[in-house]
Short mmCIF file of C-alpha atoms in Angstrom, two decimals:
data_model
loop_
_atom_site.label_atom_id
_atom_site.label_comp_id
_atom_site.label_asym_id
_atom_site.label_seq_id
_atom_site.Cartn_x
_atom_site.Cartn_y
_atom_site.Cartn_z
CA ALA A 1 -37.75 38.89 -39.24
CA LEU A 2 -34.47 39.49 -37.24
CA LEU A 3 -36.64 39.30 -34.01
CA TRP A 4 -38.17 35.68 -34.90
CA VAL A 5 -34.37 34.79 -35.93
CA ALA A 6 -33.47 35.77 -32.17
CA HIS A 7 -36.40 34.39 -30.34
CA GLY A 8 -35.76 31.05 -32.33
CA MET A 9 -32.25 31.20 -31.27
CA SER A 10 -33.14 31.91 -27.84
CA GLN A 11 -35.49 29.12 -27.52
CA GLN A 12 -32.69 26.79 -29.05
CA SER A 13 -30.01 27.89 -26.48
CA GLU A 14 -32.76 27.28 -23.83
CA ARG A 15 -33.55 23.39 -24.91
CA LYS A 16 -29.49 23.03 -25.31
CA ARG A 17 -29.27 24.38 -21.48
CA ILE A 18 -32.06 22.19 -20.25
CA ARG A 19 -30.52 18.81 -21.88
CA ARG A 20 -27.09 19.84 -20.48
CA SER A 21 -29.04 20.06 -17.22
CA GLU A 22 -30.85 16.80 -17.42
CA SER A 23 -27.42 15.20 -18.53
CA ALA A 24 -25.83 16.55 -15.36
CA ARG A 25 -28.43 15.52 -13.15
CA ALA A 26 -28.52 12.01 -14.83
CA ALA A 27 -24.83 11.52 -14.34
CA LEU A 28 -25.24 12.69 -10.76
CA GLU A 29 -27.86 10.34 -9.98
CA SER A 30 -25.85 7.39 -11.63
CA PHE A 31 -22.67 8.24 -9.36
CA ARG A 32 -24.98 8.54 -6.17
CA ALA A 33 -26.06 5.10 -6.71
CA GLN A 34 -22.66 3.58 -7.07
CA ASP A 35 -21.23 5.36 -4.16
CA PRO A 36 -24.04 6.67 -2.11
CA ALA A 37 -22.05 7.80 0.53
CA PRO A 38 -18.68 9.96 -0.17
CA ALA A 39 -15.46 8.35 1.24
CA SER A 40 -14.75 9.09 4.71
CA TYR A 41 -10.93 8.27 4.36
CA PRO A 42 -7.99 9.21 2.11
CA SER A 43 -6.83 6.95 -0.22
CA GLN A 44 -2.66 7.73 0.60
CA ILE A 45 -1.87 8.46 3.97
CA GLU A 46 2.08 9.15 4.62
CA VAL A 47 3.48 8.26 8.11
CA PHE A 48 6.13 9.88 9.73
CA LEU A 49 7.48 6.81 12.11
CA HIS A 50 10.23 8.41 14.35
CA PRO A 51 13.37 10.70 13.67
CA ARG A 52 15.94 8.54 14.29
CA CYS A 53 18.51 7.68 11.64
CA ASN A 54 21.72 5.37 12.03
CA ALA A 55 23.15 7.01 8.79
CA ASP A 56 25.53 10.07 8.90
CA CYS A 57 24.69 11.02 5.20
CA LEU A 58 26.90 14.01 4.11
CA PHE A 59 23.73 15.85 2.27
CA CYS A 60 21.44 15.18 5.47
CA GLU A 61 21.05 16.50 8.88
CA ARG A 62 18.37 14.11 10.31
CA GLY A 63 21.53 11.70 11.26
CA ARG A 64 23.20 14.00 13.31
CA LEU A 65 20.45 15.86 14.70
CA SER A 66 18.69 12.28 15.76
CA ARG A 67 21.34 10.00 16.50
CA ALA A 68 20.89 10.27 20.58
CA GLY A 69 17.48 8.52 19.82
CA GLY A 70 14.84 10.93 20.27
CA PRO A 71 11.41 10.54 21.12
CA ALA A 72 10.91 7.50 19.70
CA ARG A 73 8.19 5.96 21.65
CA ALA A 74 5.61 9.25 21.16
CA PHE A 75 6.44 8.87 17.71
CA GLU A 76 5.80 5.12 17.31
CA GLY A 77 2.72 5.22 19.62
CA LEU A 78 1.29 8.00 17.34
CA ALA A 79 2.31 5.80 14.19
CA SER A 80 0.59 2.68 15.91
CA LYS A 81 -2.76 4.48 16.31
CA VAL A 82 -2.60 5.75 12.78
CA LEU A 83 -2.06 1.97 11.60
CA ASP A 84 -4.76 0.41 13.78
CA GLU A 85 -7.40 3.29 12.76
CA LEU A 86 -6.45 3.86 9.18
CA ALA A 87 -4.77 0.96 7.35
CA PRO A 88 -7.68 -1.05 6.90
CA HIS A 89 -9.39 1.98 4.89
CA VAL A 90 -6.55 3.28 2.68
CA GLN A 91 -5.16 2.03 -0.44
CA ARG A 92 -1.57 3.24 0.12
CA LEU A 93 0.60 3.91 2.87
CA HIS A 94 3.58 5.73 2.66
CA TRP A 95 6.78 6.02 5.08
CA THR A 96 8.50 9.13 4.58
CA ASP A 97 11.99 9.11 4.60
CA ARG A 98 12.27 11.43 7.93
CA GLY A 99 14.09 8.49 10.00
CA GLU A 100 14.92 4.88 9.15
CA PRO A 101 11.70 2.94 9.33
CA LEU A 102 13.83 -0.56 9.87
CA MET A 103 14.92 0.57 13.14
CA SER A 104 11.54 0.00 14.55
CA THR A 105 10.97 -2.86 15.67
CA PRO A 106 7.27 -2.64 16.43
CA PHE A 107 6.50 -1.40 12.93
CA VAL A 108 8.61 -4.35 11.25
CA ARG A 109 6.93 -6.82 13.51
CA TRP A 110 3.28 -4.92 12.78
CA LEU A 111 4.33 -5.36 8.67
CA SER A 112 4.97 -9.13 8.72
CA GLU A 113 1.98 -9.88 11.28
CA SER A 114 -0.84 -8.04 10.01
CA ASP A 115 -3.55 -9.23 7.60
CA ASP A 116 -5.25 -7.37 4.79
CA LEU A 117 -2.91 -4.52 4.51
CA PRO A 118 -2.54 -1.76 1.71
CA ARG A 119 -0.05 -1.20 -0.72
CA VAL A 120 2.83 -0.15 1.84
CA ARG A 121 5.90 2.29 0.29
CA ILE A 122 8.97 2.41 2.43
CA GLN A 123 12.17 4.28 2.43
CA THR A 124 15.34 3.11 3.89
CA ASN A 125 18.90 3.46 4.09
CA GLY A 126 19.39 -0.59 3.73
CA PHE A 127 21.54 -0.86 6.75
CA LEU A 128 19.47 -3.00 8.56
CA LEU A 129 17.80 -4.95 5.28
CA ARG A 130 19.64 -7.89 5.78
CA SER A 131 18.73 -8.78 9.47
CA ARG A 132 14.98 -7.46 8.46
CA MET A 133 14.40 -9.32 5.19
CA HIS A 134 12.67 -12.19 6.66
CA ASP A 135 10.26 -10.01 7.76
CA LEU A 136 9.76 -8.01 5.16
CA LEU A 137 9.20 -11.07 2.70
CA ALA A 138 6.86 -12.25 5.34
CA SER A 139 4.48 -9.31 4.39
CA GLU A 140 1.07 -9.65 3.01
CA ALA A 141 1.15 -6.05 1.91
CA GLN A 142 1.89 -5.04 -1.77
CA LEU A 143 5.33 -3.93 -0.43
CA GLU A 144 7.52 -0.92 -2.04
CA VAL A 145 10.88 -0.98 -0.83
CA HIS A 146 13.03 1.93 -2.06
CA VAL A 147 16.60 1.96 -0.91
CA SER A 148 18.75 4.95 -0.59
CA LEU A 149 22.23 4.07 -2.17
CA HIS A 150 23.88 6.90 -3.64
CA ALA A 151 26.98 5.22 -5.02
CA ALA A 152 28.39 2.19 -7.17
CA THR A 153 31.23 1.18 -4.77
CA SER A 154 31.61 0.64 -1.24
CA GLU A 155 34.07 3.46 -0.71
CA MET A 156 31.98 6.15 -2.08
CA HIS A 157 28.76 4.61 -0.25
CA SER A 158 30.84 4.91 3.00
CA LEU A 159 32.05 8.53 2.34
CA LEU A 160 28.42 9.76 1.53
CA THR A 161 26.56 7.89 4.47
CA GLY A 162 29.32 7.29 7.18
CA SER A 163 28.71 3.61 7.10
CA ALA A 164 31.09 0.53 7.64
CA PRO A 165 33.08 -0.24 4.25
CA ASP A 166 31.47 -3.73 4.14
CA THR A 167 27.92 -2.24 4.65
CA PHE A 168 27.38 -1.62 0.56
CA ASN A 169 28.52 -5.02 -0.31
CA GLU A 170 25.90 -6.30 2.36
CA ILE A 171 23.14 -4.15 1.07
CA VAL A 172 23.80 -5.27 -2.81
CA ASP A 173 23.94 -8.89 -1.79
CA THR A 174 20.66 -8.67 0.18
CA LEU A 175 18.95 -6.88 -2.93
CA LYS A 176 19.92 -9.79 -5.14
CA THR A 177 18.77 -12.52 -2.88
CA VAL A 178 15.72 -10.39 -2.75
CA VAL A 179 15.40 -10.41 -6.20
CA ARG A 180 15.96 -13.97 -6.65
CA ARG A 181 13.70 -15.04 -4.10
CA ARG A 182 10.91 -13.02 -5.57
CA SER A 183 11.99 -14.62 -9.09
CA GLU A 184 11.47 -18.22 -7.37
CA GLU A 185 8.53 -17.62 -5.07
CA GLY A 186 6.35 -15.17 -6.95
CA LEU A 187 6.64 -12.48 -4.05
CA PRO A 188 4.74 -9.38 -4.61
CA ILE A 189 7.54 -7.00 -3.31
CA LYS A 190 8.86 -4.18 -5.75
CA LEU A 191 11.99 -2.79 -5.13
CA GLY A 192 13.60 0.42 -5.96
CA LEU A 193 17.06 2.52 -5.79
CA LEU A 194 17.28 6.41 -4.83
CA PHE A 195 20.61 8.52 -5.75
CA VAL A 196 20.63 11.90 -4.37
CA VAL A 197 23.25 13.58 -6.88
CA GLN A 198 26.33 15.24 -5.28
CA LYS A 199 29.30 16.64 -7.08
CA VAL A 200 31.46 13.62 -5.54
CA ASN A 201 29.04 10.84 -6.86
CA VAL A 202 27.73 12.06 -10.17
CA HIS A 203 30.37 10.16 -12.35
CA GLN A 204 28.94 6.87 -10.52
CA ILE A 205 25.47 7.39 -11.99
CA ALA A 206 26.04 5.12 -15.06
CA ASP A 207 27.39 2.22 -12.86
#
């Protein structure tokens, strides 16, 4: 009797294994039918545009190391190649925070003039936001602009970023204009604020 029970359990386990195998095979065939070729491009790429930055933030060495300019042409040439070859095939482009992207006129021009762009995310200190606003709002991309503000007052902003006293208010006014135009014109642009917490500015987070 024990031998019969063991034999029956063995047969039942084998039937379950076969059913699982057949189910997995059917799922694989269904997947291949929907997408016969594996994706040849990543869904997201990150682009290091250039090393230049027009800020001199206390908590970042990037501005001090690259204020002289750096090999901008080489970086932007590579970025242009990446854009031309990969942008049509990916879902999202992310411009890393190494360098200020709005300092690159070729990049801003590409952003405003190109068609069929994926979702594009850029991080900017906002210093050039007012002068570049027209081009950014003209872009057909699903654009995300993240502004590194780090302060709630012009005095603190100048202390942390090395900017002129009126830069903070200019950035805030420009952001208000973008929000207003987004509401009035139904623009797809998304905005975000970035705040690097330091002992000197932590009390301004709530503001």
